[in-house]
Short mmCIF file of C-alpha atoms and ligand atoms in Angstrom, two decimals:
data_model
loop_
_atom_site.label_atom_id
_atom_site.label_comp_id
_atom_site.label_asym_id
_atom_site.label_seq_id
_atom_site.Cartn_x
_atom_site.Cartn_y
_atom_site.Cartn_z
CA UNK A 1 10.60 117.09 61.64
CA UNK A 2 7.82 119.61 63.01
CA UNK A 3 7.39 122.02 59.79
CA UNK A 4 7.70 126.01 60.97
CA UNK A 5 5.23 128.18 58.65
CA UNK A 6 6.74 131.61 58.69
CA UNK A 7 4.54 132.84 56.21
CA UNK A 8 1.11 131.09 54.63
CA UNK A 9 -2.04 132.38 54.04
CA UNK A 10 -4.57 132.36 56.58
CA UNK A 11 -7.04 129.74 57.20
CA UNK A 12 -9.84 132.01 55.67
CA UNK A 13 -7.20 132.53 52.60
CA UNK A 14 -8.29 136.80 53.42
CA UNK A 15 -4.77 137.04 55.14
CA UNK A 16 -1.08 136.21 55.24
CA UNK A 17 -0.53 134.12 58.32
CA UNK A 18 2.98 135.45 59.37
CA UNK A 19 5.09 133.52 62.86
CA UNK A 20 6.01 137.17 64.30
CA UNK A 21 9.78 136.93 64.58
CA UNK A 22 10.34 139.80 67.23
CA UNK A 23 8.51 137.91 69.96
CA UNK A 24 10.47 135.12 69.24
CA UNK A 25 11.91 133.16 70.86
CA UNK A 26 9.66 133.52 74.14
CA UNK A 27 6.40 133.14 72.28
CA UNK A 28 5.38 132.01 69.32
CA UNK A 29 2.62 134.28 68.04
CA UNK A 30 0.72 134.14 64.99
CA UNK A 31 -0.65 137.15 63.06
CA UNK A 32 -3.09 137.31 60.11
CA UNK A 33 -2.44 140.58 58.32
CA UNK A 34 -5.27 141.79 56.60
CA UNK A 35 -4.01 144.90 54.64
CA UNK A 36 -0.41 146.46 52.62
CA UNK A 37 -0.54 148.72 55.47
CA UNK A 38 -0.03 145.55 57.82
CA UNK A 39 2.39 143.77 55.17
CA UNK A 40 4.69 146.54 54.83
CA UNK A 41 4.48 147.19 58.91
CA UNK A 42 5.71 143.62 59.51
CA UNK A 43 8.19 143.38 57.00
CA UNK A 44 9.96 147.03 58.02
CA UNK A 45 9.74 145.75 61.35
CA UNK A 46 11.15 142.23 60.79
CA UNK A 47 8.13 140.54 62.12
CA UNK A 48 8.46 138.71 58.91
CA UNK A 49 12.27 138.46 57.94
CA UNK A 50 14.80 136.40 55.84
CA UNK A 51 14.97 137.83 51.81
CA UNK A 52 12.98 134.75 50.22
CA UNK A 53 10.79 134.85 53.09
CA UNK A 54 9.85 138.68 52.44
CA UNK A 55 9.56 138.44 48.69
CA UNK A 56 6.76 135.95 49.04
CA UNK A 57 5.38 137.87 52.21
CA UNK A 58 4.79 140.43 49.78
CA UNK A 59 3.35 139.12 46.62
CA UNK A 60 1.11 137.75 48.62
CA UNK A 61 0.19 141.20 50.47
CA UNK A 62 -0.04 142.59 47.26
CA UNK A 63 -3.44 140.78 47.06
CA UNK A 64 -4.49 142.41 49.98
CA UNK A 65 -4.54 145.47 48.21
CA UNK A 66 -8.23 147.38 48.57
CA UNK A 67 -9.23 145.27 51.16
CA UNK A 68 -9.48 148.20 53.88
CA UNK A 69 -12.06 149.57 51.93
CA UNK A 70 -10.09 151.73 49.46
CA UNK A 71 -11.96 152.29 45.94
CA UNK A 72 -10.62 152.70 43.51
CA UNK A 73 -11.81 153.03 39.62
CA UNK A 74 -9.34 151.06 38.07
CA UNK A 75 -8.69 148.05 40.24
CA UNK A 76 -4.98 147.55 38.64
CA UNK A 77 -4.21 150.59 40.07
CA UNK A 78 -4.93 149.59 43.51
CA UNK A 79 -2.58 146.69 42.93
CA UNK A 80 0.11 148.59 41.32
CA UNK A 81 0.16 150.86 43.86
CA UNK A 82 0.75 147.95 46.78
CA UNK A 83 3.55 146.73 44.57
CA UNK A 84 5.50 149.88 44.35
CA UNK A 85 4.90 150.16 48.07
CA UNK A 86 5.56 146.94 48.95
CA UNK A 87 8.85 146.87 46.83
CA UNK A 88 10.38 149.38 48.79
CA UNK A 89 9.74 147.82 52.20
CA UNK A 90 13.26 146.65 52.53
CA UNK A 91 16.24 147.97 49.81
CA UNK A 92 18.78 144.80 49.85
CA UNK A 93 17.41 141.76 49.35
CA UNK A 94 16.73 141.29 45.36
CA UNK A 95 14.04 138.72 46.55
CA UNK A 96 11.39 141.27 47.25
CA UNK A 97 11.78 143.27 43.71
CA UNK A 98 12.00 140.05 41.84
CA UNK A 99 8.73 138.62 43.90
CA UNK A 100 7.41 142.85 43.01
CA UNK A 101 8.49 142.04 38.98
CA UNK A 102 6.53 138.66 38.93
CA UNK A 103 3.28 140.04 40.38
CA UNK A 104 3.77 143.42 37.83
CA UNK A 105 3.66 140.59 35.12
CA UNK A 106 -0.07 139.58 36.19
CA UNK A 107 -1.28 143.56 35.87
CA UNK A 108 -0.52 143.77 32.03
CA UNK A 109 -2.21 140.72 31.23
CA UNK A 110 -5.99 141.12 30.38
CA UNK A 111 -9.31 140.26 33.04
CA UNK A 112 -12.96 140.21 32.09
CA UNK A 113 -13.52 142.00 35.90
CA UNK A 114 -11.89 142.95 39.30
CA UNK A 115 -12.13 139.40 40.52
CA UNK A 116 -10.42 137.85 37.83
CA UNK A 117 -7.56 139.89 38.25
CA UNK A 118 -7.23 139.08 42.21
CA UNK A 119 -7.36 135.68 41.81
CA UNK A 120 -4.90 135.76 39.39
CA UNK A 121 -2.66 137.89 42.16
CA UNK A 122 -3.31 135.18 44.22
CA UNK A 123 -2.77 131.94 42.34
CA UNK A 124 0.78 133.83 40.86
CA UNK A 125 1.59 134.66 45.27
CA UNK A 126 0.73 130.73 45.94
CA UNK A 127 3.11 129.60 43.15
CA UNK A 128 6.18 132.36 44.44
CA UNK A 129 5.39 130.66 47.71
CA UNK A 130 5.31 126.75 46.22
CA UNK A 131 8.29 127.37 44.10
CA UNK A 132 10.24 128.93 47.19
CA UNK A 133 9.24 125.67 49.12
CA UNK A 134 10.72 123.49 46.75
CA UNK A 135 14.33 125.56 45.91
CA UNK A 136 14.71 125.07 49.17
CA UNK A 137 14.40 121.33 49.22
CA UNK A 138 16.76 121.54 46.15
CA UNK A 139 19.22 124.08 47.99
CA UNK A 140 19.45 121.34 51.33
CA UNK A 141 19.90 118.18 49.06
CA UNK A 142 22.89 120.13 46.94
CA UNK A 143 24.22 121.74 50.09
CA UNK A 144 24.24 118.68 52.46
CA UNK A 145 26.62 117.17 50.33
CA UNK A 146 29.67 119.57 51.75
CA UNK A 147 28.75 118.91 55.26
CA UNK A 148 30.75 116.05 56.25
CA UNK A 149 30.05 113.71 59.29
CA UNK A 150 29.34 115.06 62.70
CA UNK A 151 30.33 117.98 61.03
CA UNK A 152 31.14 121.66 63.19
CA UNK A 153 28.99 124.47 61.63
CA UNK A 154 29.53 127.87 62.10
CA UNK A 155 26.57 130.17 60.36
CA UNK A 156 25.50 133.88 61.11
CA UNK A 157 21.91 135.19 61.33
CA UNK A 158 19.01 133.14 60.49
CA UNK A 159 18.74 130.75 57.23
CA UNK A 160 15.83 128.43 57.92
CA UNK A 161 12.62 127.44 57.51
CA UNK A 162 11.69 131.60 59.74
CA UNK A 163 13.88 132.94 56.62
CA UNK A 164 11.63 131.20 53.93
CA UNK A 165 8.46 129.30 52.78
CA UNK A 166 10.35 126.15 53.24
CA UNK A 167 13.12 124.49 54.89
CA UNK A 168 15.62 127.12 54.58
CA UNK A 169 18.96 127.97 52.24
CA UNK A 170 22.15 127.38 54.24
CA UNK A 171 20.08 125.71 57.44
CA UNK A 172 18.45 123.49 54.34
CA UNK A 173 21.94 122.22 53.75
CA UNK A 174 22.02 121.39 57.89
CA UNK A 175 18.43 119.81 58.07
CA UNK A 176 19.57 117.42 55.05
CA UNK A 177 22.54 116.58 56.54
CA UNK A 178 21.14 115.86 59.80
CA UNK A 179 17.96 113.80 58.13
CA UNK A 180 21.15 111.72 56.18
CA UNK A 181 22.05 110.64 59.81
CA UNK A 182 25.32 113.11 59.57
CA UNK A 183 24.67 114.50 63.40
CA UNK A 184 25.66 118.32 62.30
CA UNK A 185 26.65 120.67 64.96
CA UNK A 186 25.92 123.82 64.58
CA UNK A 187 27.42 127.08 65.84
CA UNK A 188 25.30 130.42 65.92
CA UNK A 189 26.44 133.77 65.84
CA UNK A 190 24.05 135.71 68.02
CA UNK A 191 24.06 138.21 65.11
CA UNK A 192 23.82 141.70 66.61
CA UNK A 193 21.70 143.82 66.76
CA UNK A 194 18.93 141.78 66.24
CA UNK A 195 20.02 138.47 67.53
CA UNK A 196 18.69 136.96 64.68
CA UNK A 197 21.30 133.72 65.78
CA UNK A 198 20.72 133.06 69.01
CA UNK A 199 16.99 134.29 69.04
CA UNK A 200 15.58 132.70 65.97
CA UNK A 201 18.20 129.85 64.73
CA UNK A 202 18.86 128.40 67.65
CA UNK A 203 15.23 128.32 68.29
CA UNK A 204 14.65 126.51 64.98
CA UNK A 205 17.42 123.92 65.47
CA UNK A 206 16.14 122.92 68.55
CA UNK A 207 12.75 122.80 67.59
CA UNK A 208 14.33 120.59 64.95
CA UNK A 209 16.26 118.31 67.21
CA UNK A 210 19.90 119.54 66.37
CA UNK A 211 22.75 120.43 68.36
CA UNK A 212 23.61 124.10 68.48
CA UNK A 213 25.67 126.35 70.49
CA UNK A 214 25.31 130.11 70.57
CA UNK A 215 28.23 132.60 70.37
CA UNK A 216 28.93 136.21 70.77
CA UNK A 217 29.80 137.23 67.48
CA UNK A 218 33.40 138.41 68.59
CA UNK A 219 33.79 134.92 69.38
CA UNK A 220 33.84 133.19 66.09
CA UNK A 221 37.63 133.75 64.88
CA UNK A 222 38.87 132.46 68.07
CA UNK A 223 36.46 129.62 67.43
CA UNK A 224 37.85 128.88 64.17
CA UNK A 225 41.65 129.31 65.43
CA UNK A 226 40.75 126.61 68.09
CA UNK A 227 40.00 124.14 65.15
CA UNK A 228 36.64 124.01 66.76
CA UNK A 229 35.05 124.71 63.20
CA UNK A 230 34.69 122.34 59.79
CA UNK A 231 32.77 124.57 57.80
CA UNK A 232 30.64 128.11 57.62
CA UNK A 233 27.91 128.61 55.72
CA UNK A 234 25.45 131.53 55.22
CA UNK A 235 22.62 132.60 53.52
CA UNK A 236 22.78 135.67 51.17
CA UNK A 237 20.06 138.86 50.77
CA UNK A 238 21.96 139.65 46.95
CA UNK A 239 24.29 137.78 44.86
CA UNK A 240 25.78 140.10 42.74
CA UNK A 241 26.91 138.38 38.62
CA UNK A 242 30.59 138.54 39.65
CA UNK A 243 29.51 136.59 42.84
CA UNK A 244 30.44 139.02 45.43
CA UNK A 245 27.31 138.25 48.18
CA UNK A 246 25.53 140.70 50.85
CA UNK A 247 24.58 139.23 53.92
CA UNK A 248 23.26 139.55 56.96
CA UNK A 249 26.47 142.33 59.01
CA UNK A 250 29.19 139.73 60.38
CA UNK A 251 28.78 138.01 57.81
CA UNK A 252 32.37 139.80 56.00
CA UNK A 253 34.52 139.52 58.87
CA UNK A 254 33.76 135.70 59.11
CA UNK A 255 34.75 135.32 56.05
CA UNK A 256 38.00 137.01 56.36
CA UNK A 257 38.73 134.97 58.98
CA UNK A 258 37.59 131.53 57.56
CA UNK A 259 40.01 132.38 54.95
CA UNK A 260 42.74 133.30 57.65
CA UNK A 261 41.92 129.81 59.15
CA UNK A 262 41.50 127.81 56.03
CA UNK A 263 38.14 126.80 56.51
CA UNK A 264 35.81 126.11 53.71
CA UNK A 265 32.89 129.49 53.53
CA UNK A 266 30.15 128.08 51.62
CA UNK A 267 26.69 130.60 50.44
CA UNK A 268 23.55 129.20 49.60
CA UNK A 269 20.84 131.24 48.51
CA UNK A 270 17.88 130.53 45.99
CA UNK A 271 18.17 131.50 42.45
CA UNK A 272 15.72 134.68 43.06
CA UNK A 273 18.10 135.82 44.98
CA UNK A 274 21.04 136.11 42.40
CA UNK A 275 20.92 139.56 40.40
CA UNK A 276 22.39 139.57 37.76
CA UNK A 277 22.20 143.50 36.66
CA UNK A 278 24.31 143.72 39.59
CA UNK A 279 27.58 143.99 38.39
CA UNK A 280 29.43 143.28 41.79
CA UNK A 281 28.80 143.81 45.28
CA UNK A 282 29.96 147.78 45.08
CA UNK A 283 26.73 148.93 43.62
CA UNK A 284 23.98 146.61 46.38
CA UNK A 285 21.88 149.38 47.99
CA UNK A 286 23.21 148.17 51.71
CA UNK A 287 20.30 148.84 54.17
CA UNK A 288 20.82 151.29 56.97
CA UNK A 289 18.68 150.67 60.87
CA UNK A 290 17.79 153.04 62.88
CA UNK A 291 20.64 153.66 65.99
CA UNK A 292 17.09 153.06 68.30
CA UNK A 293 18.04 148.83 67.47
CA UNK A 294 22.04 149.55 68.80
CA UNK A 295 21.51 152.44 71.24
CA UNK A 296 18.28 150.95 73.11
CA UNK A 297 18.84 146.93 72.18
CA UNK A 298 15.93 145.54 73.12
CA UNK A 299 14.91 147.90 76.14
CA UNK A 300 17.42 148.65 77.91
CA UNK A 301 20.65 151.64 77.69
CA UNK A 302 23.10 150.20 75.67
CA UNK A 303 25.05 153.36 74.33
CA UNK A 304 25.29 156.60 75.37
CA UNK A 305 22.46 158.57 74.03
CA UNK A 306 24.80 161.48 72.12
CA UNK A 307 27.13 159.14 70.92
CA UNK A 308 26.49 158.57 66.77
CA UNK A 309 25.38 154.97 65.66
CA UNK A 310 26.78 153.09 62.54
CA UNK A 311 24.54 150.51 61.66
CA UNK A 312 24.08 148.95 58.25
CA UNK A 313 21.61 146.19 58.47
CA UNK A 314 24.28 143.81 55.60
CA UNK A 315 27.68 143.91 54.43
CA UNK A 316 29.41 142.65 51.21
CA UNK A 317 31.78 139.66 50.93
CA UNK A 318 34.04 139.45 48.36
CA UNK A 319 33.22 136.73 45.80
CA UNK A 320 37.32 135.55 46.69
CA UNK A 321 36.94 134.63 49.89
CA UNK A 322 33.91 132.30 49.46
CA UNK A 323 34.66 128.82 48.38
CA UNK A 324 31.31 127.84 46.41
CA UNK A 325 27.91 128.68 46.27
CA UNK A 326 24.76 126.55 46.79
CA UNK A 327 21.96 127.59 44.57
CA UNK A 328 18.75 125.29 43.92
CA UNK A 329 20.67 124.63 40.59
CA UNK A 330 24.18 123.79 41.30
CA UNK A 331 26.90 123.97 43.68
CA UNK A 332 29.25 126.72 41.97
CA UNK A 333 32.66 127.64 42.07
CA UNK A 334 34.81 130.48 41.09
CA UNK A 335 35.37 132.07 38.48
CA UNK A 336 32.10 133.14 39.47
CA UNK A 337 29.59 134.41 36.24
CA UNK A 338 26.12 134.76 36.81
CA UNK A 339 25.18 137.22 34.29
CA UNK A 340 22.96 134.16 32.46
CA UNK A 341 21.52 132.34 35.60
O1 MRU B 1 17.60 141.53 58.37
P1 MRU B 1 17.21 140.11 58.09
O2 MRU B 1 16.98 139.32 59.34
O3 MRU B 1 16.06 140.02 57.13
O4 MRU B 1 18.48 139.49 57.38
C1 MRU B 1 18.43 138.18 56.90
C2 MRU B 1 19.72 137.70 56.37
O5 MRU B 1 20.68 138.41 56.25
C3 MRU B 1 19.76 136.29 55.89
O6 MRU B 1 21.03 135.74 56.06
C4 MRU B 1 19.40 136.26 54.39
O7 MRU B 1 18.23 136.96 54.16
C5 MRU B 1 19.26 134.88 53.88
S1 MRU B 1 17.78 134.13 54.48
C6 MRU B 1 17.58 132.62 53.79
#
């Protein structure tokens, strides 16, 4: 299978290579960024998208830090000052504050000079990015194992290898199943506003030879009803220690009707994204998108201008209506406890 890079450094290692999701999928356009300022652009933006894919978007951007010519005295402080900025890019997804902690760790330690200290930045980035690589492996060879024979897979925004360094969390599970000669199919909610489903997943399951038909998202609970649908399974931006999970908005009301339907909801996520000072899903910081993305989708008049917009970028589902979740470790099941993990 052709392997998507949505984030790498660039081939003069002065840059993070990002694909740039919001031309996708008519072109596929690569961008070096060069500074924060461009890091923090294309992550607020969702050039560069997907929680494990941002976290190691920006550790690596952190390194970037005083290349547009700022000086600085004390060079941590350059650094620490692209990690606080960086960390607040994007509120939900625990990814990016755990990838924030793990660079904060290589500021305390000691360096004989500036240089030290950035390639240190860098080596700790390039091992975020190698160990996100590999949990996802981990996460497809766990998942794969609940997706049956020419199994019917319904999944909401985008999970795969654009979401991460690697192959992906719950698209992982498909791409295993599908190199296991399993022949998944795989429904797509088009995700609105951002049509992260139909613009980006579908993309990257064709790309990657499998079967997938797009649907509006009002479309999936008669989908289910029709029996059309083995299994869901999503990808998660926080997994709270009582294992209530935000996701991607839409993700709730499939799950609701999964239940209604009896059909298996499966998460998969990587263990960065699990958070476990997060008592439950009541206290994740839930995103909130300008009314611009829902008002003006994607140029053209799509609500009256005076009317008000409600649009949280996530929602939380209940850690009851989801039957396991996938994590590079383990496949668990409720009673859900991940105050230790
Ligand atoms: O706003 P986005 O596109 O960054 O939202 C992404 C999601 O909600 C994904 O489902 C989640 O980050 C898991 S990605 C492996």
């Amino acid at each position: 299978m052709e392997v998507i890079r949505a984030v790498a450094w660039s081939n003069d290692g002065a840059g993070v290579r990002i694909l740039d999701q919001r031309e996708l999928p008519e072109r596929e356009v690569y961008r070096d960024l060069r500074t924060v300022d461009d890091v923090d652009e294309a992550i607020r933006t969702l050039a560069v998208r997907g929680a494990p894919a941002i976290g190691v978007a920006a550790a690596m951007g952190v390194t970037l830090a005083g290349g547009d010519g700022e000086r600085s005295d004390d060079p941590t402080a350059k650094f620490a000052r692209a990690v606080d900025r960086l960390g607040c890019a994007r509120p939900t997804a625990v990814n990016l504050t755990w990838a924030m902690q793990r660079m904060s760790r290589v500021l305390v330690r000691r360096f004989s000079n500036a240089n030290g200290l950035r390639q240190a930045l860098v080596e700790e980035a390039t091992r975020i990015l190698d160990e996100d690589r590999a949990m996802c492996r981990r996460i497809g060879e766990l998942g794969s194992t609940l997706i049956p024979e020419r199994a019917r897979v319904l999944t909401h925004c985008n999970t795969g290898a654009l979401a991460t360094a690697g192959i992906g969390t719950a698209l992982a599970a498909v791409y295993v199943a599908a190199e296991c000669g399993k022949h998944p199919h795989v429904y797509a909610g088009e995700t609105r506003p951002l049509l992260q489903g139909s613009r980006l997943t579908a993309w990257e399951l064709r790309r990657g030879g499998i079967d997938v038909t797009v649907l509006v998202d009002g479309a999936a609970a008669s989908l289910m009803r029709d029996r059309e649908i083995d299994l869901c399974i999503v990808g998660a931006d926080r997994i709270a220690a009582n294992g209530d999970v935000a996701n991607k908005i839409g993700t709730y009301p499939l799950a609701i009707a999964a239940a209604h339907h009896g059909i298996p909801f499966y998460v998969a996520a990587p263990t960065t994204t699990f958070d476990p000072a997060t008592r439950t899903g009541a206290e994740i910081l839930i995103e909130q998108r300008g009314a611009g993305e829902v008002r003006e989708g994607f140029g053209r008049v799509t609500a009256p201008a005076d009317a008000e917009i409600y649009n949280p970028a996530f929602d939380v589902t209940p850690a009851s209506l989801i039957t396991a979740i996938v994590s590079d470790r383990d496949v668990h099941r409720a009673p859900y406890n991940f105050v230790g993990i």
